[in-house]
Coordinates of C-alpha atoms in Angstrom, one line a residue:
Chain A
X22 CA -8.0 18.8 25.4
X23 CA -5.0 16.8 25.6
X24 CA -2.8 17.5 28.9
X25 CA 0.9 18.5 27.8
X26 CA 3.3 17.0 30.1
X27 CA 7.1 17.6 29.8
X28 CA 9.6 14.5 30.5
X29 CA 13.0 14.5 31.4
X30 CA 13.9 11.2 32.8
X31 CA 14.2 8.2 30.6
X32 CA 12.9 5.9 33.3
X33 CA 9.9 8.2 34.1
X34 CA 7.3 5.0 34.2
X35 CA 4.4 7.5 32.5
X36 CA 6.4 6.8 29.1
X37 CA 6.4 2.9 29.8
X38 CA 3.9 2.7 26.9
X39 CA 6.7 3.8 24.4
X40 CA 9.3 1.0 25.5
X41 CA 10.6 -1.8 23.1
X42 CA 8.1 -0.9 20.2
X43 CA 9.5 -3.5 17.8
X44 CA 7.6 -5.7 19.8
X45 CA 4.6 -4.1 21.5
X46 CA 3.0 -4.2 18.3
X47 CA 3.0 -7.6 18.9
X48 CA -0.7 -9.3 19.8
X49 CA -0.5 -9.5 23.9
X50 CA -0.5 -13.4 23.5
X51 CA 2.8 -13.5 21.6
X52 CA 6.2 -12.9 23.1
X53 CA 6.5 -9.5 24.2
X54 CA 3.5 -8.4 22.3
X55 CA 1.4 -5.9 24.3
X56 CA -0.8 -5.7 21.2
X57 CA -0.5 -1.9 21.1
X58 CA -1.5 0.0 17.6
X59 CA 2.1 2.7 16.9
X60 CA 1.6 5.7 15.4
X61 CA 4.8 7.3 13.7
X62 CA 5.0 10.8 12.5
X63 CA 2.9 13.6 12.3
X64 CA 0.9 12.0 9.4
X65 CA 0.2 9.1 11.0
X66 CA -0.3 9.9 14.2
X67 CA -3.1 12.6 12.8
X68 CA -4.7 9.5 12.0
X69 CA -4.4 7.5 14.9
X70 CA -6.2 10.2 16.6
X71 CA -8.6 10.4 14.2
X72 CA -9.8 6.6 14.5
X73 CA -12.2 5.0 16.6
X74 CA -9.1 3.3 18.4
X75 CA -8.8 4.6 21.7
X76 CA -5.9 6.7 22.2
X77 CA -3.8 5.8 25.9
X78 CA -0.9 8.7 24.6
X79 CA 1.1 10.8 22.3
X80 CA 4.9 11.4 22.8
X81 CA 7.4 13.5 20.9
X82 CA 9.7 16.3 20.3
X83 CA 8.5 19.9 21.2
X84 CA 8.3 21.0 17.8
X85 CA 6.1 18.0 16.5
X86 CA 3.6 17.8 19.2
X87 CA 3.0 21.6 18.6
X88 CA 2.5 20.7 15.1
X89 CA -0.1 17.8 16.7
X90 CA -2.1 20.7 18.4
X91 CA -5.3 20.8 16.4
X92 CA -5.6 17.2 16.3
X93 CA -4.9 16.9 20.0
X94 CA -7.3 19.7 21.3
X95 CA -10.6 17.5 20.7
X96 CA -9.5 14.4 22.6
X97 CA -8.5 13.3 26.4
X98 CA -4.7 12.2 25.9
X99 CA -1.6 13.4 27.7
X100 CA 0.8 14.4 24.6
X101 CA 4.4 13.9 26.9
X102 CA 7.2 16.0 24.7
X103 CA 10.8 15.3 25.6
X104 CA 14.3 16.0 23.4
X105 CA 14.7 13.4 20.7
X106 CA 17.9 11.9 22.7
X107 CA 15.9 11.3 25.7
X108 CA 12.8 10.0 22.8
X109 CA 15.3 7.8 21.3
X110 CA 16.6 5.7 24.8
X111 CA 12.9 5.6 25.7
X112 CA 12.0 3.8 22.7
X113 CA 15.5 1.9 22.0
X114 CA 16.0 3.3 18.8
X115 CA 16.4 6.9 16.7
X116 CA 13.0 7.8 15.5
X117 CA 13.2 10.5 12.5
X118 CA 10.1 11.3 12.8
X119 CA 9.8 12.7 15.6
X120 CA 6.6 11.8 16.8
X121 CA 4.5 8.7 18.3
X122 CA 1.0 7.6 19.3
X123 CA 0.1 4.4 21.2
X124 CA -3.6 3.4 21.0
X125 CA -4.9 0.0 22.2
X126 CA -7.0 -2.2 19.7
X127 CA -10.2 -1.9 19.7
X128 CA -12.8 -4.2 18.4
X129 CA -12.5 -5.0 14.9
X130 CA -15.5 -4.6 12.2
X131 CA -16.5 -8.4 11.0
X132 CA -16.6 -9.3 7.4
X133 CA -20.0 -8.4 7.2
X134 CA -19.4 -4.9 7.8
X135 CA -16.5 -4.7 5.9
X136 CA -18.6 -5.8 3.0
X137 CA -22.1 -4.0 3.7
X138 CA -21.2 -0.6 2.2
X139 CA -18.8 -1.6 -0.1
X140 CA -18.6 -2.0 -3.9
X141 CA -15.2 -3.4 -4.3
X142 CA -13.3 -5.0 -1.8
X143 CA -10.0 -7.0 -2.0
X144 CA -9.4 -10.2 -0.2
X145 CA -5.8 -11.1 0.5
X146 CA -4.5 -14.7 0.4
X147 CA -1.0 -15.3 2.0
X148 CA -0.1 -11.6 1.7
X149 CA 2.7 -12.5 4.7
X150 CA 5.1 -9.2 4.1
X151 CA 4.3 -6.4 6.3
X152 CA 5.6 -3.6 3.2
X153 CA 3.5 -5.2 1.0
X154 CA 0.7 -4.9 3.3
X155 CA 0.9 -1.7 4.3
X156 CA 0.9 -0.6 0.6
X157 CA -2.0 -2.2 -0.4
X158 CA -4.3 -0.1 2.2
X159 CA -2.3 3.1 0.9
X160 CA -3.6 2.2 -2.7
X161 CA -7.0 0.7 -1.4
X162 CA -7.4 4.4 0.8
X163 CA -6.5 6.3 -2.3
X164 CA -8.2 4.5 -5.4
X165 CA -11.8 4.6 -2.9
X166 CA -12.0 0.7 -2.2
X167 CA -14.3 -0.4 0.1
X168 CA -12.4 -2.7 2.7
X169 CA -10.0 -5.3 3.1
X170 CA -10.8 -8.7 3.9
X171 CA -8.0 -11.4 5.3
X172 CA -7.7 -15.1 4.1
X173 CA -5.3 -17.2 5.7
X174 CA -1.6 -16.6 5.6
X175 CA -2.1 -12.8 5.9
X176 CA 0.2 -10.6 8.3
X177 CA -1.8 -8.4 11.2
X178 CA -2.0 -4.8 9.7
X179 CA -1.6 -3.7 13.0
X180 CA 2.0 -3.9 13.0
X181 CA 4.1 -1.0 13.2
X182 CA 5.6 -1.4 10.0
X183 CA 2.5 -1.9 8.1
X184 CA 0.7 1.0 9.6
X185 CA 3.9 3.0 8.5
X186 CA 3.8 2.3 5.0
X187 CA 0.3 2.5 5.2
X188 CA 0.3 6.3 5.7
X189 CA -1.4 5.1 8.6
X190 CA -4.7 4.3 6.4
X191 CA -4.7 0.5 7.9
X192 CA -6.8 2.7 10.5
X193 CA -9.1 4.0 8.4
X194 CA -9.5 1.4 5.8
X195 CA -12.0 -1.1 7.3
X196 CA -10.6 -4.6 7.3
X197 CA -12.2 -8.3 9.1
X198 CA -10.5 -12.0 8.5
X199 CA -12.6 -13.9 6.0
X200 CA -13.5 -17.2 7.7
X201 CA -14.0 -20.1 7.2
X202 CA -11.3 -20.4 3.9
X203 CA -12.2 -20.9 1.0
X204 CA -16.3 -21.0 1.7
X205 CA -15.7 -17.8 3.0
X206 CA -15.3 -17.1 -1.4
X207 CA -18.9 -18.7 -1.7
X208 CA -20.5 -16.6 0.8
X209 CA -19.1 -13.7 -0.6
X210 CA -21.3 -14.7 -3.4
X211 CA -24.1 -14.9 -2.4
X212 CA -23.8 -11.4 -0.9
X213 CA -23.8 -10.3 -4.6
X214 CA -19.9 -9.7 -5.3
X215 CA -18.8 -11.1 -8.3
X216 CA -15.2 -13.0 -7.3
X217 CA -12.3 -12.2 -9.2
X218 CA -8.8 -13.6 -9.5
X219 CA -6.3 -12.0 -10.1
X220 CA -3.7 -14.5 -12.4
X221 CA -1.4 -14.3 -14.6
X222 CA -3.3 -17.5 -15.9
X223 CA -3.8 -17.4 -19.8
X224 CA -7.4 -18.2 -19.5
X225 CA -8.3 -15.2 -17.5
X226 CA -10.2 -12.2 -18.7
X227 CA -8.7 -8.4 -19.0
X228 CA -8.6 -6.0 -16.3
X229 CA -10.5 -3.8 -18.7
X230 CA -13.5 -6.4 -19.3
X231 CA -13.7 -7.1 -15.8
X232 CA -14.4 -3.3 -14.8
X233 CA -16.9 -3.4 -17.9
X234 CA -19.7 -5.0 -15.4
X235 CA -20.4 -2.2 -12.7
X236 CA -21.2 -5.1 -10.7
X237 CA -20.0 -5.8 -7.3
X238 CA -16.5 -7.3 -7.5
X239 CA -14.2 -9.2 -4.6
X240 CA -11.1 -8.6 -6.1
X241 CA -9.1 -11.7 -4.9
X242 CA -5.3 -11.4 -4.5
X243 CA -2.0 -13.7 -3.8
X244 CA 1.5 -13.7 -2.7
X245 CA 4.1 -12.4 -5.1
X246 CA 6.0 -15.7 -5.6
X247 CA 3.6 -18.5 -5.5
X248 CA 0.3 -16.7 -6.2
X249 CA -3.1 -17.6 -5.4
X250 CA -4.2 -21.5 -4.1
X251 CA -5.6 -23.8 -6.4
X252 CA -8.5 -24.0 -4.1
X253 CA -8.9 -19.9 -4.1
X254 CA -8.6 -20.4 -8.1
X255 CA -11.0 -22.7 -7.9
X256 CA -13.4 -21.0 -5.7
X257 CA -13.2 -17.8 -7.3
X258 CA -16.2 -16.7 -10.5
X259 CA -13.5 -15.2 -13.1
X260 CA -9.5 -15.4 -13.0
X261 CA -8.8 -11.7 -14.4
X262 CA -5.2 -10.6 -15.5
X263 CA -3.0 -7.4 -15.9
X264 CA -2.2 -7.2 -20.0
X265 CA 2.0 -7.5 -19.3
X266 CA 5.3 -7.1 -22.0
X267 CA 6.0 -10.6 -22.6
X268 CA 8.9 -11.8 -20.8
X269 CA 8.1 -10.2 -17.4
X270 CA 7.3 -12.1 -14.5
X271 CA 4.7 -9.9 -12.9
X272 CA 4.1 -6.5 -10.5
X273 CA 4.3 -6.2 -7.3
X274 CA 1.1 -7.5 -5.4
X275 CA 0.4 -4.0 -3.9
X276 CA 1.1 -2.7 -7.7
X277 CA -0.7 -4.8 -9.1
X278 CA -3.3 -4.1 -6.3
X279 CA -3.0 -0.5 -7.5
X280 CA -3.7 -1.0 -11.1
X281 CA -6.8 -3.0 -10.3
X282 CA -8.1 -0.6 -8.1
X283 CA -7.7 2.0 -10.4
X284 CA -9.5 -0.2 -12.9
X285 CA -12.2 -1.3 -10.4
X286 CA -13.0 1.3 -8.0
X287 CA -10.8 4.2 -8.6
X288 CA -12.7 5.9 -11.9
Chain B
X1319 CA 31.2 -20.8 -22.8
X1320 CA 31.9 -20.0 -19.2
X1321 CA 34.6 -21.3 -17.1
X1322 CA 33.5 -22.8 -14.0
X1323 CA 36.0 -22.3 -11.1
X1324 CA 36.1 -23.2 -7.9
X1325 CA 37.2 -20.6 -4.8
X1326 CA 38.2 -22.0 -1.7
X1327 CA 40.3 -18.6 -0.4
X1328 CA 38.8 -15.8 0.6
X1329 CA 41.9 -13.5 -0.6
X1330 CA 41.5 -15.0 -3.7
X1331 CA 42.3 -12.2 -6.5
X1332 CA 40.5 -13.4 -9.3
X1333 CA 37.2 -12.4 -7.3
X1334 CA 38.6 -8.8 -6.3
X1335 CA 35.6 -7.3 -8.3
X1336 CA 33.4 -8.7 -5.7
X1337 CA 35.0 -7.2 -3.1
X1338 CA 33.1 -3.6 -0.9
X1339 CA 30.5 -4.4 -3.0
X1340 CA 28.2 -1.7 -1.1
X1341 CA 30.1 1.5 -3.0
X1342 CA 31.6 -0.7 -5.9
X1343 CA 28.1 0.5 -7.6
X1344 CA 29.0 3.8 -7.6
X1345 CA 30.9 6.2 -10.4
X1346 CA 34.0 6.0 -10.7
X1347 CA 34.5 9.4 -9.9
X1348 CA 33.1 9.0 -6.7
X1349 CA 34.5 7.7 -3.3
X1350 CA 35.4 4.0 -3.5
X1351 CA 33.1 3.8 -6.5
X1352 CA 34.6 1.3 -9.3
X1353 CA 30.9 2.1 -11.5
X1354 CA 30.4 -1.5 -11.4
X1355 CA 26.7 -2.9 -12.2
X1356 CA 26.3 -5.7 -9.8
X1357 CA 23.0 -8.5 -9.8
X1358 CA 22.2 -10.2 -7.7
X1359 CA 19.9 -13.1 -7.4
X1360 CA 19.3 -15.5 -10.2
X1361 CA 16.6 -13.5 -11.9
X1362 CA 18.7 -10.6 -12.3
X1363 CA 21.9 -12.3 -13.7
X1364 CA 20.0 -14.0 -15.5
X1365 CA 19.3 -10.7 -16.8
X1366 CA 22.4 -9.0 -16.6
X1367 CA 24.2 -12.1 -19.3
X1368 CA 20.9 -11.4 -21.7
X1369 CA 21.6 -7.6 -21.8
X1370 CA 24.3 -5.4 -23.5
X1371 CA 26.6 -5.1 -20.7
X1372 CA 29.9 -6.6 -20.9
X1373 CA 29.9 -9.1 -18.0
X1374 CA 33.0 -9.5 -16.0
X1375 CA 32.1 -12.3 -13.7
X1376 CA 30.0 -14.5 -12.2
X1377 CA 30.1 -15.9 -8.4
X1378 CA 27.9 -18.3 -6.6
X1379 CA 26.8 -20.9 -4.4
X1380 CA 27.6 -24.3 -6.8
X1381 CA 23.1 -24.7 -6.4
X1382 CA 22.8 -21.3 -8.2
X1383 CA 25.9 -21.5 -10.6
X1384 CA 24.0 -24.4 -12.0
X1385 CA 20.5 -23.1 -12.4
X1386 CA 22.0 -20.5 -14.4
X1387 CA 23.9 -23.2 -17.0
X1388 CA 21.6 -22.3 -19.7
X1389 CA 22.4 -18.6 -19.7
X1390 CA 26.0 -19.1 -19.0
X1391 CA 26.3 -21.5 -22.2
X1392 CA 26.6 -18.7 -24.3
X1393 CA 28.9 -16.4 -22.7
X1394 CA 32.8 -15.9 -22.3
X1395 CA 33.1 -15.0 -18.5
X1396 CA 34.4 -16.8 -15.5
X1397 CA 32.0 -18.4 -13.3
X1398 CA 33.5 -18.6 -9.9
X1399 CA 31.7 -21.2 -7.4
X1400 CA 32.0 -21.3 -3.2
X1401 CA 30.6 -22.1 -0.3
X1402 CA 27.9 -19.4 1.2
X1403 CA 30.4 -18.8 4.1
X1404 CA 33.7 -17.9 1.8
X1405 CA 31.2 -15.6 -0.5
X1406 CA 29.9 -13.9 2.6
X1407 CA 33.7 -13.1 3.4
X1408 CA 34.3 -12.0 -0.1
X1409 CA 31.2 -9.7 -0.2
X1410 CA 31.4 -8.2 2.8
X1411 CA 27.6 -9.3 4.3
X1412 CA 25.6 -12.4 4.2
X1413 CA 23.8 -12.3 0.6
X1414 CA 20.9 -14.9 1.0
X1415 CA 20.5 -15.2 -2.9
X1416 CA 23.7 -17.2 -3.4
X1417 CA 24.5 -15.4 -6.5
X1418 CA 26.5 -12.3 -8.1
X1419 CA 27.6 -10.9 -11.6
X1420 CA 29.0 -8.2 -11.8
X1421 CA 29.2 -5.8 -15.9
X1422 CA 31.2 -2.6 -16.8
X1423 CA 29.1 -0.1 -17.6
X1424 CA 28.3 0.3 -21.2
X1425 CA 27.8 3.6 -23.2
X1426 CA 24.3 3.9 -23.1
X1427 CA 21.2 5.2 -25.6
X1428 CA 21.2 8.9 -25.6
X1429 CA 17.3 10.6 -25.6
X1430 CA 17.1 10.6 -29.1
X1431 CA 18.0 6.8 -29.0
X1432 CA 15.1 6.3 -25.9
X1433 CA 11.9 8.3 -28.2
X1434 CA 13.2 7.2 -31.5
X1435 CA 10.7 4.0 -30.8
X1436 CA 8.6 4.6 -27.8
X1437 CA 5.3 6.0 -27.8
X1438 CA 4.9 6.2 -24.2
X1439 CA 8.2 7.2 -22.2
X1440 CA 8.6 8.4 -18.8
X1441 CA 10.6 11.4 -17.9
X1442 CA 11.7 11.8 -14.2
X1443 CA 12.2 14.8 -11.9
X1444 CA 14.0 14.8 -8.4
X1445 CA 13.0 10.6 -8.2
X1446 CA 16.1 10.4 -5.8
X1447 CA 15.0 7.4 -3.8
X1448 CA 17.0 3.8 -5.3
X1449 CA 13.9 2.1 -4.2
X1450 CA 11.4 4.1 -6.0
X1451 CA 13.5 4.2 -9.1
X1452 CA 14.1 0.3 -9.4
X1453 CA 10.3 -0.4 -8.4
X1454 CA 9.2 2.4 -11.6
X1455 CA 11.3 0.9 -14.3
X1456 CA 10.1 -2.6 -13.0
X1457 CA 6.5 -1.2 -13.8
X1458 CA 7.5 0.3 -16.8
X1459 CA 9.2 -3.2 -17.8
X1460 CA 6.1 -4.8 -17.3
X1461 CA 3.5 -2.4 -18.8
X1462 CA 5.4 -2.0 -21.6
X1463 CA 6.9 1.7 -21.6
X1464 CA 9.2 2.6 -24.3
X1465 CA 11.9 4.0 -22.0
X1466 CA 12.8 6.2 -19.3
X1467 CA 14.6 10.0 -19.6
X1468 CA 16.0 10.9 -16.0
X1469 CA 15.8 14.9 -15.3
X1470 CA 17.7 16.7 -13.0
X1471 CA 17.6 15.3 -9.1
X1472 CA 17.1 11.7 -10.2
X1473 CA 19.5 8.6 -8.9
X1474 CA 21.3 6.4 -11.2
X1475 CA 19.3 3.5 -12.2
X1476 CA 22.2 1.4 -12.1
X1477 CA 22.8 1.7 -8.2
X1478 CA 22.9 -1.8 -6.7
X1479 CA 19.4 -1.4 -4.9
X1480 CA 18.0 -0.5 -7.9
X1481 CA 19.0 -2.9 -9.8
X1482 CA 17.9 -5.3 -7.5
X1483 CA 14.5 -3.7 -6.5
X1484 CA 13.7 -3.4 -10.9
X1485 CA 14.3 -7.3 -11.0
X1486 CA 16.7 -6.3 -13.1
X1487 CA 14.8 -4.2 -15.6
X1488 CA 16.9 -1.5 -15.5
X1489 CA 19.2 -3.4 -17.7
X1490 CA 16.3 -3.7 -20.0
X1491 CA 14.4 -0.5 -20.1
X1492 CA 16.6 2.0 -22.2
X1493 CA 17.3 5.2 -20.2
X1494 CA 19.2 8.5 -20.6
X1495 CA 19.6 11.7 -19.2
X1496 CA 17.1 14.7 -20.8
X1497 CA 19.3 18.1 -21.4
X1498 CA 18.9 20.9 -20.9
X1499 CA 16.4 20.9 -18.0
X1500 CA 13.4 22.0 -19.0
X1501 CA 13.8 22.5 -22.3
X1502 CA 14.5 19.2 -22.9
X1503 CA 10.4 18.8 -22.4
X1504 CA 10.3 21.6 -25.6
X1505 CA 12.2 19.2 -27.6
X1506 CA 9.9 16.2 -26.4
X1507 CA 7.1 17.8 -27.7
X1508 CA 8.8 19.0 -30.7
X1509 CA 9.3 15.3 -31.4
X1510 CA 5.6 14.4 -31.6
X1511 CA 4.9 14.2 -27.8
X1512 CA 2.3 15.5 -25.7
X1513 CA 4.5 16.3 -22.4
X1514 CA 2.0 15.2 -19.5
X1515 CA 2.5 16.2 -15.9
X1516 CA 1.3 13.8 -13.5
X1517 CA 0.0 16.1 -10.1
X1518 CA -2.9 16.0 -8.1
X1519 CA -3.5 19.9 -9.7
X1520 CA -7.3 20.4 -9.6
X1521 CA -7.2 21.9 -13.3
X1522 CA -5.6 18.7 -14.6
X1523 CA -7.7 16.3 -16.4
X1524 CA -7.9 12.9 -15.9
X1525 CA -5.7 9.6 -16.7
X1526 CA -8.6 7.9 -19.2
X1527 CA -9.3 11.2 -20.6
X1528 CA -5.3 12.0 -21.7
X1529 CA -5.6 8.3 -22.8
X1530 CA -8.4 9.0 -25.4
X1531 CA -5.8 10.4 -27.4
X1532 CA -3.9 7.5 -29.0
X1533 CA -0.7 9.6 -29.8
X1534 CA 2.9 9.8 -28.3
X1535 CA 3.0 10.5 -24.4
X1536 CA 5.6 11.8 -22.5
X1537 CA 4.6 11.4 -18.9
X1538 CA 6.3 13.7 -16.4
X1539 CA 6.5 12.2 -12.6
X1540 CA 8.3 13.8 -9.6
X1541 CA 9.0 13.0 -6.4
X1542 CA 6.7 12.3 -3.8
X1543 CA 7.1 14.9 -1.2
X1544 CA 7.5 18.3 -3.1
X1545 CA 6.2 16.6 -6.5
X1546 CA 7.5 18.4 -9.7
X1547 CA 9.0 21.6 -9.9
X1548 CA 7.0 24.8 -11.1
X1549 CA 9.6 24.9 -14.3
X1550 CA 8.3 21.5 -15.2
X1551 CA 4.9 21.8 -14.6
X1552 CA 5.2 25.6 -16.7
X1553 CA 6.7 23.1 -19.1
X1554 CA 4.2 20.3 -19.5
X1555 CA 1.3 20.8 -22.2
X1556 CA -1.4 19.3 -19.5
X1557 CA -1.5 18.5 -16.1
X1558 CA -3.0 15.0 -15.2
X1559 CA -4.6 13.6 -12.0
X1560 CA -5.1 10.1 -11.0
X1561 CA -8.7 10.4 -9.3
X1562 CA -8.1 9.7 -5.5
X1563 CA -10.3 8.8 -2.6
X1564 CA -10.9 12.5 -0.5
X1565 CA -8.7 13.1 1.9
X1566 CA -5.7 10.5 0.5
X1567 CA -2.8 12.8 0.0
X1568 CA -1.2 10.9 -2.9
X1569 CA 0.2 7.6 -4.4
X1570 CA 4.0 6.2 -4.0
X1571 CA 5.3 7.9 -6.8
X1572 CA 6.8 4.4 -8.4
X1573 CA 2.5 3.4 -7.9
X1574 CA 0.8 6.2 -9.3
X1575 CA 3.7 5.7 -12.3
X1576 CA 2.1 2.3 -13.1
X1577 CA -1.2 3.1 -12.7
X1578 CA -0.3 5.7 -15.3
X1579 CA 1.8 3.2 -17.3
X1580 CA -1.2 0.4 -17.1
X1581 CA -3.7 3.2 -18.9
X1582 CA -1.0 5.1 -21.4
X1583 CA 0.6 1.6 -22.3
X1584 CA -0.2 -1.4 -21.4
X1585 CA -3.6 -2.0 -23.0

């Protein structure tokens, strides 16, 4: 049962946790990174305390952390509640939400796992913007795909921003970096998954014929602007497309990500 | 042919329309609002000169103003040219894509105008975010949607961060209003439409199954928190779920729209 603790001092150091969180999301060996996973909002948080990441503590508004209580009464965390003026000079800035968890990494599943249980999976190359990021676990949480798995170029999912837009589901959706790059494509493989670009590319197959094989399928995608690597191209077993109007560019990756999910894994 | 002039003040009149641009976008009827559509970026004035609205100006970086020769050849508006720093001053904030036009607004389709050649539109309800709405019309650009009928609660497309978020496509994708709310939906389906609600509704059916039936769709999306209203969902001739992942509360509403889009349209 989590330990409710009232705080009315702004320097109280049991909060010290919740200082400067545009950076303590940071990995501990970058500047001012304390590689801390942030939880905000009741949503989220819910999560956070539902993961295998371990929990150091939950801090909020009255009303919120009351919300929290269910969630809170099976695990060994002191839930601090404060006014959200006192909240917002703790953390630097006004949080809307209310509500915040801080849980330390914990060790990360390896590609292996990622893959063992899964059917689909998605593998990101150069998928840099945090939003972006974020989304794509939403959609890959929602539209039942296996895991997520990191070629170079990728941002940490860990940040606070992705785990935001995530609905918080970068901690339930399993992810691992996929190493060496591109092999990494070839040993995927071999473990049975069928690896599939996704391209605008004119020789690509449809979406549609894709999903017609009930295979295993390593759905490989790039960054919005330049798109995948000639050498991921290369490496990959099929370049696959989204049929578009003529005369527009392309989706979103984490819409596009969607659609393909849908396709793939969500039916 | 445009005329290319150069700016060197920053109180320079002829580029008054580029002035506050942060409420220029809004009605004239509203505070500060001169109901100016604005693009930004080359993509989207590339866009803006190809559409139907009558362009007032252009501004740029020289770089930019030059990339866009080819669309400028054809038109009659000024395009003004200075350096990053002067446009900054003009603008009001820094604007890292070194290019503006700004359009009057045009009288635009009515419903009738939207269906009349469309057999898959969109109809909105309470989509009040400029971010979602820009990102859905991108979608429906892209996976070829007919058009877009905007019920009550819904944002105007043509708000700057729309515009910008759509790549522009809201100056491609014919909108209008739909009145009177609901009954509007009656005169959908009175036009050949079957009026489908998108919800996660456990009596809906699903996505492929609507799409088994080759006729004329109207699909019905609202916002992501409270979702569509009980009038509209009363209104709709089926409900229709996207199958999600247990325990996944929903899609981003301008995401589960082009999933939607992708299996309605853009086979």
């Amino acid at each position: 049962m989590a330990q409710r603790i009232s705080i009315d001092k702004v320097n109280d150091p049991r909060v010290d946790d919740f200082r400067d969180l545009s950076t303590a999301d940071r990995r501990p060996d970058r500047p001012g990174g304390r590689g801390l996973v942030i939880a905000e909002g009741t949503v989220v948080v819910r999560r956070l305390l539902a993961s295998d990441y371990p929990v150091r503590a939950v801090l909020g508004v009255p009303r919120r952390v009351e919300e929290l209580a269910p969630d809170l009464a099976g695990v060994d965390v002191p839930a601090y509640t404060t006014s959200a003026e006192v909240m917002a000079l703790i953390v630097g800035f006004h949080l809307n939400r209310g509500v915040l968890a801080v849980a330390d990494r914990a060790p990360r599943p390896r590609a292996e796992d990622v893959v063992a249980r899964s059917r689909v999976v998605a593998v990101l190359e150069g998928v840099g913007d945090h939003e972006n990021l974020g989304a794509l676990f939403r959609n890959a949480a929602a539209l039942g795909v296996g895991g997520v798995l990191l070629g170079p170029g990728c941002s940490d999912p860990l940040y606070r921003r992705s785990v935001r837009v995530s609905m918080g589901n970068v901690l339930r959706v399993p992810f691992a970096p996929l190493e060496p790059w591109p092999a990494g494509l070839t040993w995927l493989r071999e473990n049975g998954f069928r690896v599939a670009a996704l391209t605008p590319r004119a020789d690509s197959i449809t979406l549609r014929e894709l999903a017609e094989d009930a295979g295993k399928v390593a759905l490989l995608l790039g960054s919005e602007g330049p798109g995948l690597t000639a050498e991921a191209l290369a490496a990959a077993d099929v370049a696959v497309r989204i049929p578009m109007a003529e005369g527009v560019d392309s989706l979103n990756v984490a819409t596009a990500a969607a659609v393909a999910f849908y396709e793939l894994a969500g039916r």
